[in-house]
Coordinates of C-alpha atoms in Angstrom, one line a residue:
Chain G
M648 CA -6.8 35.1 57.5
N649 CA -10.4 35.9 57.7
H650 CA -10.4 38.5 54.9
L651 CA -9.1 35.8 52.5
G652 CA -12.4 34.2 52.3
T653 CA -14.6 37.2 52.0
G654 CA -13.7 37.9 48.4
R655 CA -14.1 41.6 49.0
S656 CA -10.6 42.9 49.2
R657 CA -8.9 42.6 45.8
G658 CA -5.3 41.6 46.6
P659 CA -5.9 38.5 48.6
N660 CA -8.6 37.3 46.2
W661 CA -6.1 37.5 43.4
L662 CA -3.6 35.6 45.6
L663 CA -6.2 32.9 46.3
R664 CA -6.8 32.4 42.6
L665 CA -3.1 32.1 41.9
H666 CA -2.9 29.6 44.6
A667 CA -5.8 27.6 43.2
L668 CA -4.2 27.8 39.8
A669 CA -0.9 26.5 41.2
V670 CA -2.6 23.6 42.9
Y671 CA -4.5 22.6 39.7
A672 CA -1.3 22.9 37.7
F673 CA 0.5 20.7 40.2
L674 CA -2.3 18.1 39.9
Y675 CA -2.9 18.2 36.2
A676 CA 0.3 19.3 34.4
P677 CA 1.7 15.7 34.2
I678 CA -1.5 14.5 32.7
V679 CA -1.5 17.3 30.2
V680 CA 2.1 16.5 29.2
L681 CA 1.1 12.8 28.8
V682 CA -1.8 13.7 26.5
V683 CA 0.2 16.3 24.5
F684 CA 3.0 13.8 23.8
S685 CA 0.6 11.2 22.6
F686 CA 0.4 13.4 19.4
N687 CA 4.2 13.7 19.1
A688 CA 5.7 12.8 15.8
D689 CA 9.0 11.5 17.4
H690 CA 9.6 8.0 18.7
R691 CA 10.4 9.2 22.2
N692 CA 9.0 11.7 24.6
A693 CA 12.3 13.6 24.5
A694 CA 11.4 16.6 22.3
W695 CA 8.4 17.8 20.3
K696 CA 8.7 17.1 16.6
G697 CA 5.3 17.9 15.3
F698 CA 1.7 16.7 15.4
T699 CA 0.6 13.2 14.4
L700 CA -2.2 10.7 15.0
D701 CA 0.1 7.8 14.0
W702 CA 0.3 6.4 17.5
Y703 CA -3.5 6.1 17.7
F704 CA -3.6 4.4 14.3
R705 CA -0.9 2.1 15.4
L706 CA -3.0 1.1 18.4
L707 CA -5.9 0.2 16.0
S708 CA -3.7 -2.5 14.5
N709 CA -2.2 -3.7 17.7
E710 CA -3.7 -7.1 18.6
T711 CA -2.3 -7.2 22.1
V712 CA -4.0 -3.9 22.9
H713 CA -7.3 -5.1 21.3
R714 CA -7.3 -8.1 23.6
A715 CA -6.4 -6.0 26.6
V716 CA -9.3 -3.6 26.0
A717 CA -11.7 -6.6 25.6
N718 CA -10.4 -8.1 28.8
S719 CA -10.6 -4.9 30.7
L720 CA -14.2 -4.3 29.5
K721 CA -15.2 -7.9 30.4
V722 CA -13.7 -7.7 33.8
S723 CA -15.1 -4.2 34.7
L724 CA -18.6 -5.0 33.4
V725 CA -18.9 -8.4 35.2
A726 CA -17.4 -7.0 38.4
T727 CA -19.7 -4.0 38.3
L728 CA -22.8 -6.0 37.6
V729 CA -22.2 -8.7 40.2
A730 CA -20.8 -6.3 42.9
T731 CA -23.7 -3.9 42.4
V732 CA -26.3 -6.7 42.9
L733 CA -24.5 -8.2 45.9
G734 CA -23.6 -4.9 47.4
T735 CA -27.2 -3.6 47.1
M736 CA -28.5 -6.7 48.8
A737 CA -26.0 -6.5 51.5
A738 CA -26.7 -2.8 52.1
L739 CA -30.4 -3.6 52.4
A740 CA -29.7 -6.4 54.9
L741 CA -27.4 -4.2 56.9
S742 CA -29.8 -1.2 57.1
R743 CA -33.2 -2.9 57.4
H744 CA -32.6 -6.0 59.5
R745 CA -31.1 -6.8 62.8
F746 CA -29.0 -9.9 63.0
L747 CA -26.2 -11.4 64.9
G748 CA -22.8 -9.9 63.9
R749 CA -24.4 -7.0 62.0
G750 CA -22.0 -4.5 63.6
L751 CA -19.1 -6.7 62.7
V752 CA -20.1 -7.1 59.1
G753 CA -20.8 -3.4 58.9
G754 CA -17.3 -2.7 60.0
L755 CA -15.7 -5.3 57.8
V756 CA -17.1 -3.6 54.8
F757 CA -14.5 -0.8 55.2
I758 CA -11.6 -3.3 55.2
P759 CA -11.0 -3.3 51.4
L760 CA -11.0 0.5 51.4
V761 CA -8.3 0.8 53.9
V762 CA -6.1 -2.3 53.4
P763 CA -3.1 -1.5 51.1
E764 CA -3.9 -2.8 47.7
I765 CA -0.8 -5.0 47.6
V766 CA -1.9 -6.8 50.8
M767 CA -5.3 -7.3 49.3
G768 CA -3.8 -8.6 46.0
L769 CA -1.5 -11.0 47.9
S770 CA -4.2 -12.3 50.1
V771 CA -6.5 -13.0 47.2
L772 CA -3.7 -14.7 45.4
T773 CA -2.8 -16.8 48.4
F774 CA -6.5 -17.8 48.7
F775 CA -6.6 -18.9 45.0
L776 CA -3.4 -20.9 45.5
T777 CA -4.7 -22.6 48.6
I778 CA -7.9 -23.7 47.0
R779 CA -5.8 -24.8 43.9
Q780 CA -7.8 -22.5 41.6
P781 CA -5.6 -21.8 38.5
L782 CA -5.4 -18.1 37.7
S783 CA -7.4 -16.9 34.7
L784 CA -9.6 -14.0 33.7
Y785 CA -12.2 -15.3 36.1
T786 CA -9.9 -15.0 39.1
V787 CA -9.4 -11.4 38.1
M788 CA -13.2 -10.9 38.0
L789 CA -13.7 -12.5 41.4
A790 CA -11.0 -10.4 43.0
H791 CA -12.5 -7.2 41.5
I792 CA -16.0 -8.2 42.7
A793 CA -14.5 -8.7 46.2
F794 CA -13.2 -5.2 46.5
C795 CA -16.0 -3.5 44.5
V796 CA -18.8 -4.8 46.7
S797 CA -17.7 -2.6 49.6
Y798 CA -18.0 0.6 47.6
V799 CA -21.5 -0.3 46.5
I800 CA -22.5 -1.2 50.1
I801 CA -21.2 2.2 51.3
T802 CA -22.9 4.3 48.6
V803 CA -26.2 2.4 48.9
R804 CA -26.3 2.5 52.7
A805 CA -25.7 6.2 52.6
R806 CA -28.8 6.5 50.4
L807 CA -30.8 4.2 52.5
A808 CA -29.9 6.2 55.6
G809 CA -31.5 9.3 54.1
M810 CA -34.7 7.4 53.2
D811 CA -37.8 7.5 55.4
P812 CA -38.5 3.9 56.5
S813 CA -42.1 4.7 57.1
L814 CA -42.6 4.7 53.3
E815 CA -41.9 1.0 53.2
E816 CA -44.1 0.4 56.2
A817 CA -46.9 2.3 54.5
A818 CA -46.5 0.2 51.3
A819 CA -46.7 -3.0 53.4
D820 CA -49.7 -1.7 55.2
L821 CA -51.5 -1.1 51.9
G822 CA -50.9 -4.7 50.9
A823 CA -47.8 -4.6 48.8
T824 CA -45.7 -7.8 48.9
P825 CA -42.1 -7.5 50.0
W826 CA -41.0 -7.7 46.4
E827 CA -43.5 -5.1 45.3
T828 CA -42.4 -2.8 48.1
F829 CA -38.8 -3.2 47.1
R830 CA -39.5 -2.7 43.4
L831 CA -42.0 0.2 43.6
V832 CA -40.9 2.0 46.7
T833 CA -37.4 1.2 47.9
L834 CA -35.6 0.8 44.6
P835 CA -36.6 4.1 43.0
Q836 CA -35.5 5.9 46.1
I837 CA -32.0 4.2 46.3
L838 CA -31.4 4.0 42.5
P839 CA -29.1 7.0 42.4
G840 CA -27.0 5.4 45.1
I841 CA -26.9 2.1 43.2
I842 CA -25.9 3.8 40.0
S843 CA -23.2 5.9 41.6
G844 CA -21.9 2.7 43.3
A845 CA -21.9 0.9 40.0
L846 CA -20.0 3.7 38.2
L847 CA -17.5 3.9 41.0
C848 CA -17.0 0.1 40.7
F849 CA -16.5 0.4 36.9
T850 CA -13.8 3.1 37.3
L851 CA -12.0 1.3 40.1
S852 CA -12.0 -2.0 38.3
F853 CA -11.0 -0.6 34.9
D854 CA -8.0 1.2 36.5
D855 CA -6.9 -1.4 38.9
F856 CA -3.3 -2.6 38.4
V857 CA -2.0 -4.2 41.7
I858 CA -4.8 -6.7 42.4
T859 CA -5.1 -7.6 38.7
F860 CA -1.4 -8.2 38.5
F861 CA -1.6 -10.8 41.3
T862 CA -4.6 -12.6 40.0
A863 CA -4.3 -12.6 36.2
G864 CA -3.6 -15.9 34.5
V865 CA -2.8 -16.8 30.9
G866 CA -4.4 -14.5 28.3
A867 CA -5.8 -12.3 31.1
N868 CA -3.8 -9.1 30.6
T869 CA -5.9 -6.1 31.1
L870 CA -5.2 -2.6 29.8
P871 CA -3.2 -1.4 32.8
L872 CA -1.1 -4.7 32.8
T873 CA -0.5 -4.2 29.1
I874 CA 0.7 -0.6 29.5
H875 CA 3.0 -1.8 32.2
S876 CA 4.5 -4.5 30.0
M877 CA 5.1 -1.9 27.2
L878 CA 7.3 0.0 29.6
K879 CA 10.4 -2.2 29.0
F880 CA 11.8 0.2 26.4
G881 CA 10.8 3.3 28.3
V882 CA 7.7 5.5 27.7
T883 CA 6.9 5.8 24.0
P884 CA 4.1 7.9 22.6
E885 CA 2.2 4.7 21.9
I886 CA 2.0 4.2 25.7
N887 CA 0.9 7.8 26.0
A888 CA -1.8 7.2 23.4
V889 CA -3.2 4.1 25.3
S890 CA -3.0 6.0 28.6
T891 CA -4.9 8.9 27.0
L892 CA -7.7 6.6 25.8
M893 CA -7.9 5.0 29.3
L894 CA -8.0 8.5 30.8
V895 CA -10.9 9.4 28.5
C896 CA -12.8 6.3 29.5
T897 CA -12.3 6.9 33.3
V898 CA -13.0 10.6 33.1
T899 CA -16.2 9.9 31.2
T900 CA -17.4 7.5 33.9
M901 CA -16.4 9.8 36.7
G902 CA -18.1 12.7 34.8
I903 CA -21.4 10.7 34.7
Y904 CA -20.9 9.9 38.4
T905 CA -20.5 13.6 39.5
W906 CA -23.3 14.7 37.1
M907 CA -25.6 12.2 38.8
G908 CA -24.4 13.3 42.2
R909 CA -25.3 16.9 41.3
K910 CA -28.7 16.0 39.9
R911 CA -29.3 14.1 43.1
S912 CA -28.4 17.0 45.4
D913 CA -30.4 19.4 43.1
G914 CA -33.5 17.3 43.2
Chain T
M81 CA -25.3 -22.0 43.3
S82 CA -24.9 -23.3 46.8
E83 CA -27.7 -25.1 48.7
P84 CA -28.3 -22.6 51.4
V85 CA -28.8 -19.8 48.8
L86 CA -31.4 -22.0 47.0
R87 CA -33.2 -22.6 50.3
V88 CA -33.4 -18.9 51.0
L89 CA -34.7 -18.2 47.6
A90 CA -37.3 -21.0 48.0
A91 CA -38.4 -19.7 51.4
H92 CA -39.4 -16.3 50.0
P93 CA -41.9 -17.0 47.2
P94 CA -40.5 -15.2 44.2
G95 CA -42.7 -12.5 42.8
P96 CA -43.3 -12.2 39.1
G97 CA -40.3 -11.7 37.0
R98 CA -37.8 -12.5 39.7
R99 CA -37.0 -16.0 38.6
E100 CA -36.8 -14.8 35.0
F101 CA -34.4 -12.1 36.0
L102 CA -32.2 -14.5 37.8
G103 CA -32.3 -16.9 34.9
R104 CA -31.4 -14.2 32.5
S105 CA -28.4 -12.9 34.5
L106 CA -27.1 -16.4 34.9
A107 CA -27.4 -16.9 31.1
A108 CA -25.5 -13.7 30.5
L109 CA -22.8 -14.7 32.9
A110 CA -22.5 -18.1 31.2
W111 CA -22.2 -16.4 27.8
L112 CA -19.4 -14.2 29.1
G113 CA -17.8 -17.4 30.4
L114 CA -18.0 -19.4 27.2
S115 CA -16.8 -16.6 25.0
G116 CA -13.6 -16.6 26.9
C117 CA -12.4 -20.1 26.2
S118 CA -12.1 -22.3 23.2
G119 CA -13.5 -25.8 22.7
P120 CA -11.4 -28.7 24.0
A121 CA -10.8 -30.1 20.5
R122 CA -8.7 -27.1 19.3
R123 CA -4.9 -27.2 19.9
S124 CA -3.7 -24.1 21.7
L125 CA -0.5 -22.5 22.9
N126 CA 0.2 -19.9 25.6
I127 CA 3.3 -17.7 25.0
F128 CA 4.8 -15.2 27.4
N129 CA 7.4 -12.8 25.9
Y130 CA 8.9 -9.4 26.4
S131 CA 6.9 -6.7 24.7
N132 CA 8.1 -5.7 21.2
Y133 CA 10.2 -8.7 21.0
I134 CA 8.7 -10.5 18.0
A135 CA 7.7 -9.4 14.5
P136 CA 4.1 -8.1 14.1
G137 CA 3.0 -11.0 11.8
T138 CA 4.9 -13.9 13.4
V139 CA 2.1 -15.2 15.6
S140 CA -0.7 -14.9 13.1
R141 CA 1.3 -16.6 10.3
F142 CA 2.0 -19.5 12.7
R143 CA -1.7 -19.6 13.6
S144 CA -2.7 -19.9 9.9
Q145 CA 0.0 -22.4 9.0
T146 CA -0.7 -24.8 11.8
G147 CA -4.3 -24.1 13.0
I148 CA -3.0 -23.9 16.6
S149 CA -4.6 -21.0 18.4
V150 CA -2.2 -18.8 20.3
I151 CA -2.6 -16.7 23.5
Y152 CA 0.3 -14.2 23.4
D153 CA 1.0 -12.3 26.6
E154 CA 3.8 -9.8 27.3
F155 CA 5.8 -8.8 30.3
S156 CA 8.2 -5.9 31.0
S157 CA 10.7 -7.6 33.3
Q158 CA 12.1 -11.0 34.1
D159 CA 10.8 -10.6 37.7
V160 CA 7.3 -10.6 36.4
L161 CA 8.1 -13.8 34.4
F162 CA 9.6 -15.5 37.4
A163 CA 6.6 -14.6 39.6
K164 CA 4.1 -15.9 37.1
L165 CA 6.0 -19.2 36.5
K166 CA 6.4 -19.8 40.3
L167 CA 2.7 -19.4 40.6
G168 CA 2.1 -21.9 37.9
A169 CA 0.4 -19.5 35.5
G170 CA 0.1 -22.1 32.7
Y171 CA 2.4 -20.7 30.1
D172 CA 3.9 -23.1 27.5
L173 CA 6.7 -21.0 26.1
V174 CA 8.5 -18.1 27.7
V175 CA 11.5 -15.9 26.9
A176 CA 14.2 -15.9 29.7
S177 CA 17.3 -13.8 29.9
D178 CA 20.6 -15.5 30.9
Y179 CA 20.6 -14.9 34.6
M180 CA 16.9 -15.7 34.9
L181 CA 17.4 -18.9 32.9
R182 CA 20.1 -19.9 35.4
R183 CA 17.6 -19.4 38.3
L184 CA 14.9 -21.3 36.5
L185 CA 17.2 -24.2 35.8
R186 CA 18.5 -24.2 39.4
Q187 CA 14.9 -24.4 40.6
Q188 CA 14.1 -27.1 38.1
L189 CA 11.2 -25.2 36.6
L190 CA 12.0 -26.1 33.0
A191 CA 11.2 -29.0 30.8
P192 CA 13.9 -30.6 28.5
L193 CA 13.4 -29.7 24.8
D194 CA 14.4 -33.1 23.4
D195 CA 11.9 -32.9 20.5
F196 CA 13.4 -29.7 19.2
A197 CA 16.0 -30.7 16.6
N198 CA 17.0 -27.5 14.8
R199 CA 20.0 -26.5 16.8
D200 CA 22.6 -27.0 14.1
G201 CA 22.1 -23.7 12.3
M202 CA 22.9 -21.7 15.4
M203 CA 25.8 -19.3 15.5
E204 CA 28.8 -21.0 17.2
R205 CA 28.9 -18.2 19.8
F206 CA 25.6 -19.4 21.2
R207 CA 25.8 -23.2 20.8
H208 CA 27.3 -23.8 24.3
P209 CA 26.2 -21.1 26.8
P210 CA 27.6 -21.7 30.3
W211 CA 24.2 -22.1 31.9
D212 CA 23.0 -24.8 29.5
P213 CA 26.0 -26.1 27.6
E214 CA 24.1 -28.7 25.5
L215 CA 21.0 -26.5 25.0
R216 CA 18.8 -29.2 26.5
F217 CA 16.4 -26.7 28.2
S218 CA 16.7 -23.5 26.1
V219 CA 16.8 -22.2 22.6
P220 CA 18.8 -19.0 22.2
Y221 CA 16.7 -16.4 20.4
L222 CA 17.8 -12.8 20.2
W223 CA 21.0 -11.3 21.6
G224 CA 22.8 -8.0 22.2
T225 CA 25.8 -6.4 23.9
T226 CA 26.9 -4.0 26.6
G227 CA 29.0 -1.2 25.2
I228 CA 29.2 2.6 25.1
G229 CA 26.5 4.8 23.5
Y230 CA 27.8 8.2 22.6
N231 CA 27.0 11.4 20.8
R232 CA 29.1 11.8 17.7
R233 CA 29.0 15.6 17.8
R234 CA 30.0 16.1 21.4
V235 CA 32.7 13.4 21.6
Q236 CA 35.9 14.0 19.7
G237 CA 37.4 11.4 17.3
V238 CA 36.2 7.8 17.1
P239 CA 36.4 6.4 20.6
D240 CA 37.3 2.7 20.9
S241 CA 38.2 2.2 24.6
W242 CA 36.6 2.1 28.0
N243 CA 39.0 4.9 28.9
I244 CA 36.7 7.5 27.4
L245 CA 34.3 7.0 30.3
W246 CA 37.2 8.3 32.6
D247 CA 37.9 11.4 30.4
P248 CA 37.4 14.6 32.4
T249 CA 36.5 16.5 29.2
Y250 CA 33.0 15.0 29.4
R251 CA 32.5 15.7 33.1
G252 CA 28.8 15.7 34.0
H253 CA 27.6 14.1 30.7
I254 CA 28.5 10.4 31.5
T255 CA 26.1 7.8 32.9
M256 CA 26.9 4.3 34.1
L257 CA 24.4 1.4 34.4
D258 CA 22.8 0.8 37.8
E259 CA 23.8 -2.9 37.5
K260 CA 26.7 -4.3 39.3
R261 CA 27.5 -6.8 36.6
D262 CA 27.9 -4.3 33.9
T263 CA 29.4 -1.3 35.7
L264 CA 31.9 -3.2 37.9
G265 CA 32.4 -5.5 35.0
A266 CA 33.3 -2.7 32.6
S267 CA 35.8 -1.3 35.2
L268 CA 37.3 -4.8 35.6
I269 CA 37.8 -5.3 31.8
R270 CA 39.3 -1.8 31.4
L271 CA 41.9 -2.8 34.0
G272 CA 42.7 -6.0 32.2
H273 CA 40.9 -8.3 34.6
S274 CA 38.1 -10.8 33.8
G275 CA 34.6 -9.4 33.8
N276 CA 33.6 -12.5 35.8
T277 CA 36.3 -12.5 38.4
V278 CA 35.6 -13.3 42.0
D279 CA 39.0 -12.2 43.2
R280 CA 38.7 -9.7 46.0
S281 CA 41.7 -7.5 45.2
E282 CA 40.8 -7.3 41.5
L283 CA 37.3 -6.3 42.4
E284 CA 38.6 -3.7 44.8
D285 CA 40.8 -2.3 42.0
A286 CA 37.8 -1.9 39.8
S287 CA 35.7 -0.3 42.6
R288 CA 38.5 2.2 43.3
A289 CA 38.6 3.2 39.6
L290 CA 34.9 3.8 39.7
E291 CA 35.3 5.8 42.9
E292 CA 37.8 8.0 41.0
Q293 CA 35.4 8.3 38.1
K294 CA 32.5 9.4 40.2
P295 CA 33.1 13.2 40.0
L296 CA 32.6 12.9 36.2
V297 CA 29.5 10.8 36.3
K298 CA 26.0 12.3 36.1
Q299 CA 24.2 9.3 37.4
Y300 CA 24.1 5.5 37.8
T301 CA 21.0 4.7 35.9
N302 CA 19.3 2.3 33.4
D303 CA 17.1 5.1 32.1
Y304 CA 19.4 6.9 29.6
I305 CA 17.6 6.5 26.3
D306 CA 15.9 9.9 26.4
G307 CA 19.0 11.6 27.8
L308 CA 21.0 10.3 24.8
A309 CA 18.3 11.3 22.4
R310 CA 18.1 14.8 23.9
N311 CA 21.9 15.4 23.7
E312 CA 22.1 15.7 27.5
I313 CA 24.1 12.5 27.9
W314 CA 27.2 12.3 25.7
L315 CA 28.6 9.0 26.9
A316 CA 26.6 6.1 28.5
L317 CA 27.5 2.6 29.5
A318 CA 24.6 1.1 27.7
W319 CA 22.9 -1.9 26.1
S320 CA 22.8 -2.1 22.3
G321 CA 19.1 -2.4 22.0
D322 CA 18.5 0.8 24.1
V323 CA 21.0 2.8 22.0
A324 CA 19.3 1.7 18.8
R325 CA 16.1 3.2 20.2
A326 CA 17.8 6.5 21.1
R327 CA 19.4 6.6 17.6
A328 CA 16.0 6.2 16.0
S329 CA 15.1 9.7 17.1
N330 CA 18.6 11.2 17.1
P331 CA 21.0 10.2 14.3
D332 CA 23.9 11.7 16.2
V333 CA 23.8 8.9 18.7
D334 CA 26.2 6.0 18.0
Y335 CA 27.5 2.9 19.7
F336 CA 30.8 1.0 20.0
L337 CA 32.2 -2.0 21.6
P338 CA 35.5 -1.2 23.4
R339 CA 38.6 -2.9 22.1
E340 CA 39.4 -4.3 25.6
G341 CA 36.3 -6.5 25.4
S342 CA 32.7 -6.4 26.7
F343 CA 29.7 -8.5 27.6
V344 CA 27.2 -10.3 25.3
F345 CA 23.8 -11.5 26.4
V346 CA 21.2 -13.7 24.9
D347 CA 17.5 -14.3 25.6
S348 CA 16.3 -17.8 25.1
W349 CA 13.0 -19.6 24.6
C350 CA 12.2 -22.3 27.2
V351 CA 9.2 -24.5 28.2
P352 CA 8.1 -24.5 31.8
R353 CA 8.0 -28.0 33.4
E354 CA 4.3 -27.7 34.0
A355 CA 3.4 -26.4 30.6
P356 CA 0.0 -27.7 29.5
H357 CA 0.9 -27.8 25.8
P358 CA 4.6 -28.7 25.4
Q359 CA 4.1 -30.2 21.9
E360 CA 2.5 -27.0 20.5
A361 CA 5.4 -25.1 22.1
I362 CA 7.9 -27.2 20.1
A363 CA 5.8 -26.7 17.0
F364 CA 6.1 -22.9 17.5
L365 CA 9.9 -23.1 17.9
N366 CA 10.2 -25.3 14.8
Y367 CA 8.3 -22.6 12.9
L368 CA 10.1 -19.5 14.4
M369 CA 13.7 -20.8 14.4
Q370 CA 14.0 -20.6 10.6
P371 CA 15.8 -17.9 8.6
E372 CA 12.7 -16.2 7.2
P373 CA 10.7 -15.6 10.4
L374 CA 13.8 -14.8 12.5
A375 CA 15.0 -12.2 9.9
E376 CA 11.6 -10.6 10.2
V377 CA 11.9 -10.4 13.9
T378 CA 15.4 -8.8 13.6
N379 CA 14.2 -6.3 11.1
A380 CA 11.2 -5.4 13.3
T381 CA 13.1 -5.2 16.7
G382 CA 16.7 -4.4 15.7
F383 CA 18.0 -7.3 17.8
P384 CA 20.1 -9.8 15.9
S385 CA 19.1 -13.5 16.1
T386 CA 21.1 -16.5 16.9
L387 CA 20.5 -18.3 13.6
A388 CA 23.4 -17.9 11.2
K389 CA 21.4 -18.2 8.1
A390 CA 18.9 -15.5 9.2
R391 CA 21.6 -12.9 8.7
E392 CA 21.4 -13.0 4.9
R393 CA 17.8 -11.6 5.0
V394 CA 18.4 -8.8 7.5
R395 CA 18.2 -5.1 6.6
P396 CA 21.7 -3.9 5.5
D397 CA 22.0 -1.2 8.1
L398 CA 22.1 -3.8 10.9
L399 CA 25.0 -5.7 9.3
E400 CA 28.6 -5.0 10.4
N401 CA 27.1 -2.4 12.8
P402 CA 27.8 -2.8 16.5
L403 CA 24.2 -1.9 17.2
G404 CA 23.0 -5.0 15.2
Y405 CA 25.5 -7.6 14.1
P406 CA 29.0 -6.4 15.3
P407 CA 32.0 -7.4 13.2
Q408 CA 33.2 -10.9 14.1
D409 CA 36.4 -9.8 15.7
M410 CA 34.5 -7.5 18.1
L411 CA 32.0 -10.2 18.9
D412 CA 34.9 -12.6 19.7
R413 CA 36.1 -10.2 22.4
T414 CA 32.8 -10.3 24.3
I415 CA 32.0 -12.7 27.1
F416 CA 28.8 -14.0 28.8
Q417 CA 28.2 -12.9 32.3
A418 CA 29.0 -16.1 34.2
D419 CA 27.4 -17.5 37.3
L420 CA 29.4 -16.0 40.2
G421 CA 28.4 -18.7 42.6
P422 CA 29.3 -17.9 46.2
G423 CA 31.3 -14.9 44.8
E424 CA 28.0 -13.1 44.2
R425 CA 28.1 -12.0 47.8
L426 CA 31.5 -10.4 47.4
W427 CA 30.2 -8.5 44.3
D428 CA 27.1 -7.4 46.2
Q429 CA 29.3 -6.2 49.1
I430 CA 31.7 -4.2 47.0
W431 CA 28.9 -2.8 44.8
G432 CA 26.9 -1.8 47.9
Q433 CA 29.9 0.0 49.4
L434 CA 30.6 1.8 46.1
K435 CA 27.1 3.1 45.8
F436 CA 26.7 3.8 49.5
R437 CA 29.8 6.1 49.7
G438 CA 27.8 8.8 48.0
G439 CA 28.3 10.5 44.7
P440 CA 26.1 9.6 41.7
S441 CA 23.3 7.2 42.2
G442 CA 19.9 6.7 40.7
P443 CA 16.8 5.1 41.9
P444 CA 16.9 1.3 41.5
N445 CA 15.3 0.4 38.2
P446 CA 12.9 -2.5 38.5
S447 CA 13.4 -3.8 34.9

């Protein structure tokens, strides 16, 4: 198998490319089909009947979709903002201070990443019901903040781990207040980690279906919930069009995320 | 903010800008909060309905006529509706299908609609449904039938009987619904039994007939619209609304109600017992259940409404068409799917055995 990786012998190299191509086709073909059929002139995804932008225009006049987009943006922006602030603070506390239960808290951070989403959704729902909190858009925001915080803590901690702690000590030695040390020394160093964490939060929150489903109240349908409700009559090109728009949004965010990651590793 | 947090903030003297930053973030959060809800003085209404089950202008016209602001949410299946109602989601007006309506009534989750007066114009067929004979808790809205969707080019002649689903000519191009009530029910009706029977030997007859039919059947599935549209399925035990959708992209698709009889279903508006705005819900029903708005709904969705007078304003292609308003003599031969009571167990058992014995089966469809 060794010669496969050398790239010197022609045959195996060709095979490797074919294999890679097959893997990518397997991963992306369904998405390509989804996007292509969002431009289909027919009412159904059954057969190609010509190119049209009608489905996108129809979305422009669909009030339900408008509100879903507004809800999705509100939820993701608030969840990202709050989770980023809380997560950064928690990451700093976990990396820079020793306190009772630090190991436990550090481990608990991983729970939302490994717990099945449906369990997470149900537990958040049970919690809201127990404290008699009626479901609304805010309960969705709270639930999203809860699972997003972990992702920020992990990305920021990774960044903090690679940072030289003596820099902070030096700043303090030279008379900087804790706030000045944070603002002028620590923050610029960990900023890429914070931004990646925030972008990750935004994508996860924007795409989330399961947890949102359990916590959404009246008037709180987000874009994924709305797409799901449109499925009653099967998959129409209108659904493909909404999904394509969502895909563009998510891919853009992930693109920024990887681009920042590359810049970070280059610099 | 909780007291301990404030104490921590006070213990570390804030540097310049920190307090301002906190203040600004809180103000931003507050703005996001306020923009989400309306003032207490405005009347409002929360509606929960199937998607694509109303006319595009209905809600906005109601809003401008009454000044009541409406939050209009949509669901894809009755199970979602049930879950949200059980959780006390705060909806004022919801659309429930007959079997779900029965469950909601049994669990006493609905409020009586004594203030809604406009029941007189309703088609006789829907005045006394078995689950709510006096219409105290529900207002029947749109309806449809179970019948056979077929491809006019592939099926010879003009079919009119359930027997065509047992015709070996169409082997491999037939689908049946993955629903015990419709598939076992169709088999029962074909054999001359009631579609709501709880008699074991009659049910076993029907099951045996389906067993014999299996080699001809492609699949037990609720997902046949695309298959019909693509000419792959020639005969499908189907719901009228679905076939109308297949026909929209393939004019060769047609639909008929078998002469032996069939099922009719109706979706109804109802008000949950804990609805925060029951009066506004009634106001909406009073607006919607009139000929003009209902005819608009039918023209937009293809589903006929329960109001007799609305029929006069419906697009002509939906009249005397089994996909829209079937002729009266056909409609007279349809029955509601009755509550099976303890017999439900027997149905489940026979249906389970039929599906378990192999042959065609599809993945369970959640909707």
